[in-house]
PDB file of C-alpha atoms in Angstrom:
ATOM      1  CA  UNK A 832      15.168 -25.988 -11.820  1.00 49.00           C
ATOM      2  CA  UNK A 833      12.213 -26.051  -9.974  1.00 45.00           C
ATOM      3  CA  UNK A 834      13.968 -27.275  -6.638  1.00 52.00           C
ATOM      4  CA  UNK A 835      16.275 -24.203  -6.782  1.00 52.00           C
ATOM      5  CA  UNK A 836      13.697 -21.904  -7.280  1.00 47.00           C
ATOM      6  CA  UNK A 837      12.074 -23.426  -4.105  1.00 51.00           C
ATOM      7  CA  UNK A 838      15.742 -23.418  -2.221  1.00 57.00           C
ATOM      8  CA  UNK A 839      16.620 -19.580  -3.510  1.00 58.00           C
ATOM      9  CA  UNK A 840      12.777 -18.842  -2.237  1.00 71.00           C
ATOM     10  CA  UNK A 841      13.114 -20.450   0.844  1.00 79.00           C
ATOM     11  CA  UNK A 842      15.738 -17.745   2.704  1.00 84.00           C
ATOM     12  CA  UNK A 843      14.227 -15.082   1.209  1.00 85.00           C
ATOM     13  CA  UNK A 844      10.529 -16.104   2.628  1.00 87.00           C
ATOM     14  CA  UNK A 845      12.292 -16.673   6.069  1.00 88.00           C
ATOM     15  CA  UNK A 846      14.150 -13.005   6.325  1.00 90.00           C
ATOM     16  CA  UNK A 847      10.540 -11.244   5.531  1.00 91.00           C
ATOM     17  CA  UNK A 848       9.350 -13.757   8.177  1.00 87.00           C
ATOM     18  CA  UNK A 849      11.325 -12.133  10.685  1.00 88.00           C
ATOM     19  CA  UNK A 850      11.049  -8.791   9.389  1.00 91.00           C
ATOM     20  CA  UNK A 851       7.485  -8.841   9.994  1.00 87.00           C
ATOM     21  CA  UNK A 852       7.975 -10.467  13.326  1.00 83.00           C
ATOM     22  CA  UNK A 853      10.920  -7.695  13.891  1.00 88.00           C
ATOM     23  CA  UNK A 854       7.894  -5.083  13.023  1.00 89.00           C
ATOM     24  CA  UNK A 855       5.297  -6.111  14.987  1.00 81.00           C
ATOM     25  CA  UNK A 856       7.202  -6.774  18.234  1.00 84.00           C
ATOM     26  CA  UNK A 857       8.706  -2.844  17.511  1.00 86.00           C
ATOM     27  CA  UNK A 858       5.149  -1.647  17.384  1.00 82.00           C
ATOM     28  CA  UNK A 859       4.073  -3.928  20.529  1.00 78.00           C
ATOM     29  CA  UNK A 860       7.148  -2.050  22.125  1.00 83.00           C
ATOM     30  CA  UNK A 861       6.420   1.185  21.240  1.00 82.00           C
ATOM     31  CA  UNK A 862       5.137   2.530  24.563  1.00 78.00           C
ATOM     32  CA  UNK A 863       8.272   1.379  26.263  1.00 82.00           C
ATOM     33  CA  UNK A 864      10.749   2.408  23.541  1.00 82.00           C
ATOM     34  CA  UNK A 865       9.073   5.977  24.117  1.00 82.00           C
ATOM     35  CA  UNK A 866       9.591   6.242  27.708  1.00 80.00           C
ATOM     36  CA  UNK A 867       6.456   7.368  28.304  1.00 80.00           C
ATOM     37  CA  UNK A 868       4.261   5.293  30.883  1.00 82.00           C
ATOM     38  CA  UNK A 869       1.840   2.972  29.012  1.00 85.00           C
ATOM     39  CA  UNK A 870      -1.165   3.687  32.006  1.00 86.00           C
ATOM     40  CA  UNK A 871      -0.477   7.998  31.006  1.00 86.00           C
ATOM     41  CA  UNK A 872      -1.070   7.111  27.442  1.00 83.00           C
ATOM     42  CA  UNK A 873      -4.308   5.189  27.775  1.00 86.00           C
ATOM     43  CA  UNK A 874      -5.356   7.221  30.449  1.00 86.00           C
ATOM     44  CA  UNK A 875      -5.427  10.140  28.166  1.00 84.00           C
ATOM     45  CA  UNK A 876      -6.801   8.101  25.563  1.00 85.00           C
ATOM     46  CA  UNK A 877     -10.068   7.614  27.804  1.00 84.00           C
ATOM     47  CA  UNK A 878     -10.674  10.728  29.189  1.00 81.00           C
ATOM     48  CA  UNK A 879      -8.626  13.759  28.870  1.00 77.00           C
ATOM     49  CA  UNK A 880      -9.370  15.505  30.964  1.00 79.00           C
ATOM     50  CA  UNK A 881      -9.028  13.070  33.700  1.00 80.00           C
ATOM     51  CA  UNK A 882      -6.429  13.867  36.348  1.00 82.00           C
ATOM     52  CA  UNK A 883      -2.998  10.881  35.558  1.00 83.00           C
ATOM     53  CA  UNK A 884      -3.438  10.569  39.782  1.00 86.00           C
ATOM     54  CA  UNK A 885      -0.777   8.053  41.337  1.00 86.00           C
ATOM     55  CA  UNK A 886      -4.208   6.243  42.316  1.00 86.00           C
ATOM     56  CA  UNK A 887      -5.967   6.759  38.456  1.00 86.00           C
ATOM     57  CA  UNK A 888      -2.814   5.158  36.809  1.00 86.00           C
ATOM     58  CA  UNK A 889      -2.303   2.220  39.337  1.00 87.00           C
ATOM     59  CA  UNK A 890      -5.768   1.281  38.427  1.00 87.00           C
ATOM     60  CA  UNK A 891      -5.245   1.196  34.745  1.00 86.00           C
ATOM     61  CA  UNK A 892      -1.788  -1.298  35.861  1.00 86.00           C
ATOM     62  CA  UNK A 893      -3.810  -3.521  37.319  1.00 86.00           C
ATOM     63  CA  UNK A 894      -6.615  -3.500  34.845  1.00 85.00           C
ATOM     64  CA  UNK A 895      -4.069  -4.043  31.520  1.00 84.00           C
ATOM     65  CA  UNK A 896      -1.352  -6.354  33.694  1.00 85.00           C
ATOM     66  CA  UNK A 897       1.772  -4.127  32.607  1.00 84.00           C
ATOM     67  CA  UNK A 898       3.286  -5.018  35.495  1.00 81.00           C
ATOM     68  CA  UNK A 899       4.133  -7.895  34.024  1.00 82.00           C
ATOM     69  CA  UNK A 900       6.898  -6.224  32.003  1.00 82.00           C
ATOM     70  CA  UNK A 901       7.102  -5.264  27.641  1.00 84.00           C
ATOM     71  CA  UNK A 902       8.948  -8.751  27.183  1.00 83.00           C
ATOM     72  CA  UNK A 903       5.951 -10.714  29.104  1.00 86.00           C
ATOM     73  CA  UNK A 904       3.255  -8.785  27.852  1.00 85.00           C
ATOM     74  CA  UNK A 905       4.589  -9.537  24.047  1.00 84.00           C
ATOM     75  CA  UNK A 906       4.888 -12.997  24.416  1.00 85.00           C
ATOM     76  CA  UNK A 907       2.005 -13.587  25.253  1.00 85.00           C
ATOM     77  CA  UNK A 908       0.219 -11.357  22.764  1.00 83.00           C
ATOM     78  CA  UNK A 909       2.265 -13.429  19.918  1.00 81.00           C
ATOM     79  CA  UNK A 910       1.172 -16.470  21.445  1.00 85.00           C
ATOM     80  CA  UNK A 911      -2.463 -15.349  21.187  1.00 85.00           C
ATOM     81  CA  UNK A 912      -2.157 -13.740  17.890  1.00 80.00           C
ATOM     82  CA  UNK A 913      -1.043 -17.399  16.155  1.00 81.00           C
ATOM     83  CA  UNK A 914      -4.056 -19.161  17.866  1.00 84.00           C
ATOM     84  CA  UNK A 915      -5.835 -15.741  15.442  1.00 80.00           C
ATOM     85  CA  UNK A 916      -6.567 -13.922  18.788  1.00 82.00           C
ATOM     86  CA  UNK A 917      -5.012 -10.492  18.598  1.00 82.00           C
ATOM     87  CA  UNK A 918      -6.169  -9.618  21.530  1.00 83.00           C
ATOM     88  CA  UNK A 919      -8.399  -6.089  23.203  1.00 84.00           C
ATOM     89  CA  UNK A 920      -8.196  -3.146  22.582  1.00 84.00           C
ATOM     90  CA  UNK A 921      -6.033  -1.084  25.253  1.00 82.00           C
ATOM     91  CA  UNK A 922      -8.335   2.163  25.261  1.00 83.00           C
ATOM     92  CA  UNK A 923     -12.133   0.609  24.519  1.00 82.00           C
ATOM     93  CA  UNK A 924     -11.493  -3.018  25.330  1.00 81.00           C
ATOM     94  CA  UNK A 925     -13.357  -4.050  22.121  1.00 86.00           C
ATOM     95  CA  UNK A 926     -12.060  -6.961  20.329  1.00 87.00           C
ATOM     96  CA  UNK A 927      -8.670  -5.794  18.310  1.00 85.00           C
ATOM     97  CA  UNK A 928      -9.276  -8.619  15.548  1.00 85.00           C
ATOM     98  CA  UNK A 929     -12.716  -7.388  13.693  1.00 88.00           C
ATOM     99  CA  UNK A 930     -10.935  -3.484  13.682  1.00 86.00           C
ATOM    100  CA  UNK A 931      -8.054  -4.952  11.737  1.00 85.00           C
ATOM    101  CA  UNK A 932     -10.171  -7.291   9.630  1.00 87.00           C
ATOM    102  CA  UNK A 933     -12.154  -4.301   8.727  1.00 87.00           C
ATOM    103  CA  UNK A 934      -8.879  -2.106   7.954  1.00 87.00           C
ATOM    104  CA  UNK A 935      -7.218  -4.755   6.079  1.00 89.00           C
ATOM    105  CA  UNK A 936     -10.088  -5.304   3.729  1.00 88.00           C
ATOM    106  CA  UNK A 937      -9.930  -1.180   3.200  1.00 89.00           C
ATOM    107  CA  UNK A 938      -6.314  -1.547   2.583  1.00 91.00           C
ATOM    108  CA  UNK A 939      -6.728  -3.901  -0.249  1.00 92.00           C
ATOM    109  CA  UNK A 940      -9.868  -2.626  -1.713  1.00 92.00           C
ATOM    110  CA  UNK A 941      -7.659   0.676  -2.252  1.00 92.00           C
ATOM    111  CA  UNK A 942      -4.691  -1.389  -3.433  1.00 94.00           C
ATOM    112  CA  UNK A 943      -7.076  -2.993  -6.336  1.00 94.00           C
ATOM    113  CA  UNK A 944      -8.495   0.367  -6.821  1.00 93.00           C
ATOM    114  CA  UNK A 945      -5.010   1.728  -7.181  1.00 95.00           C
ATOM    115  CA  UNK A 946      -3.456  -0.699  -9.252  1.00 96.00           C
ATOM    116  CA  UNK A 947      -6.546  -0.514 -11.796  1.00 96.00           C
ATOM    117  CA  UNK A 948      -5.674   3.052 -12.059  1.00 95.00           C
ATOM    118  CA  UNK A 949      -2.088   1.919 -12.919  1.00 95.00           C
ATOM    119  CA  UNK A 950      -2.965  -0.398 -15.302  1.00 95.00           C
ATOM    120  CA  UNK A 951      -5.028   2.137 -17.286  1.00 95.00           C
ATOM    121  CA  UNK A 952      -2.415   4.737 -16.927  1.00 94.00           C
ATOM    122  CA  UNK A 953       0.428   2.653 -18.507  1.00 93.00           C
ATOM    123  CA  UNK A 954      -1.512   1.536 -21.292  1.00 91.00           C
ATOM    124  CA  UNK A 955      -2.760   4.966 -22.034  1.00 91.00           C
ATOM    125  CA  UNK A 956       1.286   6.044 -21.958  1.00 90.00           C
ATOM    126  CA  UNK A 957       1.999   3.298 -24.021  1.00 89.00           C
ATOM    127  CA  UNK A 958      -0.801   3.111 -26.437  1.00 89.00           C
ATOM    128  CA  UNK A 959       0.569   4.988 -28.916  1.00 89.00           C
ATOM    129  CA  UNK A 960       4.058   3.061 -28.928  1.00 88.00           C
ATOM    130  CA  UNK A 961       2.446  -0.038 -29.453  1.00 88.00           C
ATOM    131  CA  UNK A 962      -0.503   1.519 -32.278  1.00 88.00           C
ATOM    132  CA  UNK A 963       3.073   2.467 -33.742  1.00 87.00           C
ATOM    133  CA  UNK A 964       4.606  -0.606 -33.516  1.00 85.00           C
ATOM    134  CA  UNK A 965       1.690  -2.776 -35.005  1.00 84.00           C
ATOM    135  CA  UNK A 966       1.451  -0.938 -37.938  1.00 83.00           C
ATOM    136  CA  UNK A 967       5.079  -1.190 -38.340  1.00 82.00           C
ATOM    137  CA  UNK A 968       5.904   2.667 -38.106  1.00 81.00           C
ATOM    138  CA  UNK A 969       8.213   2.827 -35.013  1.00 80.00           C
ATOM    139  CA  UNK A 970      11.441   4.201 -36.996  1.00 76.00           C
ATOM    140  CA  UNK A 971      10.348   7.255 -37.194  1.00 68.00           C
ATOM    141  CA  UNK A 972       8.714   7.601 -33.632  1.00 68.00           C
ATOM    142  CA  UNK A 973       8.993  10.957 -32.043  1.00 64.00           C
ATOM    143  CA  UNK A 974      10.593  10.871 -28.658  1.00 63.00           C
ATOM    144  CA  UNK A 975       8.168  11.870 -26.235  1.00 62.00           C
ATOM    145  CA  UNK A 976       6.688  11.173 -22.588  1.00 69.00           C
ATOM    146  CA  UNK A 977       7.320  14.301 -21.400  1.00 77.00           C
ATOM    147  CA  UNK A 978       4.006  14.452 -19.607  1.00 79.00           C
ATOM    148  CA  UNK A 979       4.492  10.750 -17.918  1.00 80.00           C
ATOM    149  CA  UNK A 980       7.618  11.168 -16.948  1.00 81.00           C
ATOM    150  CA  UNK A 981       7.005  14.485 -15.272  1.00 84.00           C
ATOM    151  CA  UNK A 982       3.923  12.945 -13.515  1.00 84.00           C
ATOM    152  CA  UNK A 983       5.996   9.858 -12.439  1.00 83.00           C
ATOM    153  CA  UNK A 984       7.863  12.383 -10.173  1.00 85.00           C
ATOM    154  CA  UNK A 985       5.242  13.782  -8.398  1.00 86.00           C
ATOM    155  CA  UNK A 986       4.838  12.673  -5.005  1.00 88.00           C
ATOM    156  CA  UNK A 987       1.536  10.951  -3.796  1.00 86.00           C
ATOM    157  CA  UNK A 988       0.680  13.314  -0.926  1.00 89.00           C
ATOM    158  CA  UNK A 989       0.827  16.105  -3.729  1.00 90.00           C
ATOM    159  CA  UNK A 990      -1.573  14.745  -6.179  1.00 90.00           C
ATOM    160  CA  UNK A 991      -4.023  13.716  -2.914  1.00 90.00           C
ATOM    161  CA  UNK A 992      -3.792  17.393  -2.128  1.00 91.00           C
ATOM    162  CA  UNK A 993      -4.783  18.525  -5.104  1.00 92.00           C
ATOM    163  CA  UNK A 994      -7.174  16.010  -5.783  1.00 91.00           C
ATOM    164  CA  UNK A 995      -8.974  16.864  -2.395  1.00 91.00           C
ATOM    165  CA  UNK A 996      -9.055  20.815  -2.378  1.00 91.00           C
ATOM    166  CA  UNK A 997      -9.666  20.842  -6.242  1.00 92.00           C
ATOM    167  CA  UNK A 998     -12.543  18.044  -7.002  1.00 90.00           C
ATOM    168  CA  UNK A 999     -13.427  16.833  -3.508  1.00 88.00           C
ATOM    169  CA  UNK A1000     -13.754  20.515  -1.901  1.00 89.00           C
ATOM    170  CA  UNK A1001     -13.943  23.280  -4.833  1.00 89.00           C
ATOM    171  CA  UNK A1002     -15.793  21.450  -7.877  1.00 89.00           C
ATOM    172  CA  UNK A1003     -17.918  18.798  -4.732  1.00 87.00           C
ATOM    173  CA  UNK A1004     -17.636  15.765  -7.493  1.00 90.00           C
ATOM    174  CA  UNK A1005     -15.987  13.422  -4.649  1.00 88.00           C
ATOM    175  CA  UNK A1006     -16.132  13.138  -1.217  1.00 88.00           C
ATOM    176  CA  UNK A1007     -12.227  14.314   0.030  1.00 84.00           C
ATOM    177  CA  UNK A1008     -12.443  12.865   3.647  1.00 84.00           C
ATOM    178  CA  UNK A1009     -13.628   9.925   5.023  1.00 82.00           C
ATOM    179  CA  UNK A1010     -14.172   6.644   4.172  1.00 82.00           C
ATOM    180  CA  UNK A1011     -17.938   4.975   4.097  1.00 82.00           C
ATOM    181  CA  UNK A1012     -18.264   3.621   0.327  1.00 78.00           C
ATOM    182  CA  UNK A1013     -17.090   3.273  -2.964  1.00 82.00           C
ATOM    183  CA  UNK A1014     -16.664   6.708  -4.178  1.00 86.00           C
ATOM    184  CA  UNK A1015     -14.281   7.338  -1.343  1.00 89.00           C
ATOM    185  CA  UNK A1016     -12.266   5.220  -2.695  1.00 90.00           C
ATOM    186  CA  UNK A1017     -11.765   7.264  -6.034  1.00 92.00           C
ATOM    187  CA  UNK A1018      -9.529  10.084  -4.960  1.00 92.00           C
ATOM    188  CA  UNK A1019      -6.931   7.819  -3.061  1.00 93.00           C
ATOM    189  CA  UNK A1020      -6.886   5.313  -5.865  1.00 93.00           C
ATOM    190  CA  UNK A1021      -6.295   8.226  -8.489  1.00 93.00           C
ATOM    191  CA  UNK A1022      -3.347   9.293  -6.194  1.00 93.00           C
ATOM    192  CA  UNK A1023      -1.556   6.072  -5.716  1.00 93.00           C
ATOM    193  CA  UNK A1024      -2.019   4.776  -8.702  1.00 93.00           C
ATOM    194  CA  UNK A1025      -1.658   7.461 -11.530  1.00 93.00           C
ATOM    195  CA  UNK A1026       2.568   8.117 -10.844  1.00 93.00           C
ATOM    196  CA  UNK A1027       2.419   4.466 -10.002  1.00 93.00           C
ATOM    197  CA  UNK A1028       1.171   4.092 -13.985  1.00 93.00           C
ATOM    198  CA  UNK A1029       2.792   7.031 -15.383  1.00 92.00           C
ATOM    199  CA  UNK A1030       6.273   5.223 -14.146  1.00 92.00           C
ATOM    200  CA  UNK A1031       5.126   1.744 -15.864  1.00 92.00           C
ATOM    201  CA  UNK A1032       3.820   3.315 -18.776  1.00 91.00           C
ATOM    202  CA  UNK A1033       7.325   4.855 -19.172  1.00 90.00           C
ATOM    203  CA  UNK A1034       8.971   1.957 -18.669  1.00 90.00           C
ATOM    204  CA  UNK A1035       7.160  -0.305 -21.072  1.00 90.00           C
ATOM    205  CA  UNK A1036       7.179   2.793 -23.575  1.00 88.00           C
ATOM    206  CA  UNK A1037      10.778   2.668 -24.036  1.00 87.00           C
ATOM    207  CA  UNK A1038      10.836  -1.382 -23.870  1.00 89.00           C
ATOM    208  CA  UNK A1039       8.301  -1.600 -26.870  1.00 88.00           C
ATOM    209  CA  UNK A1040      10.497  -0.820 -29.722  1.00 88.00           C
ATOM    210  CA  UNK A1041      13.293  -3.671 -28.683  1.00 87.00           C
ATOM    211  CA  UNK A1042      10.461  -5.761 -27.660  1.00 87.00           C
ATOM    212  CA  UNK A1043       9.045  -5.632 -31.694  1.00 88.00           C
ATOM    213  CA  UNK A1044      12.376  -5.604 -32.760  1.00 87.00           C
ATOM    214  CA  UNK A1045      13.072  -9.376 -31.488  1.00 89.00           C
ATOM    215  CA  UNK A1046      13.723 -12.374 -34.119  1.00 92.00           C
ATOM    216  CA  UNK A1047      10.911 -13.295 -32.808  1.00 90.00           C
ATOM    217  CA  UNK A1048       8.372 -10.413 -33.334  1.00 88.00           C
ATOM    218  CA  UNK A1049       9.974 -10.343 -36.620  1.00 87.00           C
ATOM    219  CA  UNK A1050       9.854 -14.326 -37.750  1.00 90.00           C
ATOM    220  CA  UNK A1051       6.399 -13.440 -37.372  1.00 87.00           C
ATOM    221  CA  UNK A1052       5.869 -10.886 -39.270  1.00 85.00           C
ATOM    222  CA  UNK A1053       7.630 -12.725 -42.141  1.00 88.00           C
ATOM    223  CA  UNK A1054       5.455 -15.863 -41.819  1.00 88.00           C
ATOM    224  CA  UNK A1055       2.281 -12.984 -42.446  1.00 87.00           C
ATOM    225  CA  UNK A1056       1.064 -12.456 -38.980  1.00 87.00           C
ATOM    226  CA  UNK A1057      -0.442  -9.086 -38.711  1.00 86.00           C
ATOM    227  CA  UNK A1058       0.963  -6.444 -36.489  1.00 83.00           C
ATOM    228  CA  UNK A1059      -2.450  -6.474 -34.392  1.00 86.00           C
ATOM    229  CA  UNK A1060      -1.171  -9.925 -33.667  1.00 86.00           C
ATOM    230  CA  UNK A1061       2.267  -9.130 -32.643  1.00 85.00           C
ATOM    231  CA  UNK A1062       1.040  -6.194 -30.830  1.00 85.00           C
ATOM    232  CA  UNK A1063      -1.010  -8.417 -28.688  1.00 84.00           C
TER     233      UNK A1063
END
């Protein structure tokens, strides 16, 4: 079993593999797919109001090497990024590896924050369902969720607006822009991750019943295990 779990893994690791590769040499690409001139773009980027001269942008082709070509320019780039150089920055010429180092570790300090908020949410969906079901009162269970399901369907951007005009901006409990701490992190995480738990807590609301149904839940119960028990 355990060798075709690692042979049915296997393809699917290697098609994300070259999704990801698929997405990063699209992004790398970007300024060509545009049609835009690479040197215009980072000229701007550095000074506005700088004149894009025929002289001004030769300087910034000579300075980045994109007369090497997309393809070469890429290739090389990958190459660098496996020995974990990913390379300068086109605009400041900082380093481009500490930036994303920094952003990834904001990325999954709001993804824990988020999915903390999910957790809570589907349990408080749930709780009663399962309060219910250890006490062995289920038949008679109202049909309800009308509140989860309805914010299950609201979109994230929504509830961030909200979030930010009415606590971060009107009431001044949270800080609605930026990000420099901890209690930045609040708002977003409330955003991603309440419809996020609202949808789980649906799902596991409607699964409990069958789930203390099973032979086994009830074998249990019949051998004098108490419904905290099964619950848990």
């Amino acid at each position: 079993m355990l060798k075709t779990v690692v042979r049915g893994g296997a393809p699917a690791l290697l098609w994300r593999a070259v999704l990801v590769g698929a997405l990063l040499c699209g992004v790398g690409l970007l300024p060509w797919l545009t049609r835009t001139d690479p040197a215009l773009t980072v000229l701007k980027a550095r000074s506005a109001e700088r004149d894009p001269t025929p002289e001004a942008l030769e300087a910034v082709h000579s300075q980045l090497g994109l007369e090497a070509g997309p393809l070469r320019l890429l290739g090389t780039w990958l190459g660098g990024l496996l020995r974990g150089d990913a390379g300068r920055s086109w605009i400041s010429g900082a380093e481009a590896t500490p930036s994303v180092l920094q952003a990834l570790g904001v990325s999954l300090l709001l993804m824990a924050g988020a999915l903390a908020v999910a957790v809570v949410t589907a349990g408080a969906v749930c709780a009663r369902t399962l309060w219910l079901g250890s006490r062995w009162r289920l038949a008679g269970r109202p049909s309800g969720g009308t509140g989860s399901a309805f914010l299950s369907t609201l979109p994230d951007f929504l509830i961030a607006s909200v979030l930010a005009a009415v606590v971060g901006v009107q009431l001044g409990w949270l800080p609605a822009l930026g990000w420099y701490g901890p209690q930045w992190m609040v708002l977003p995480a409330l955003s991603l991750g309440l419809p996020a738990g609202a949808l789980l807590g649906r799902l596991l609301d409607d699964m409990l019943p069958g789930a203390f149904a099973e032979p086994w839940a009830l074998a249990a119960a019949a051998r004098g295990v108490p419904g905290r028990g099964v619950a848990r």
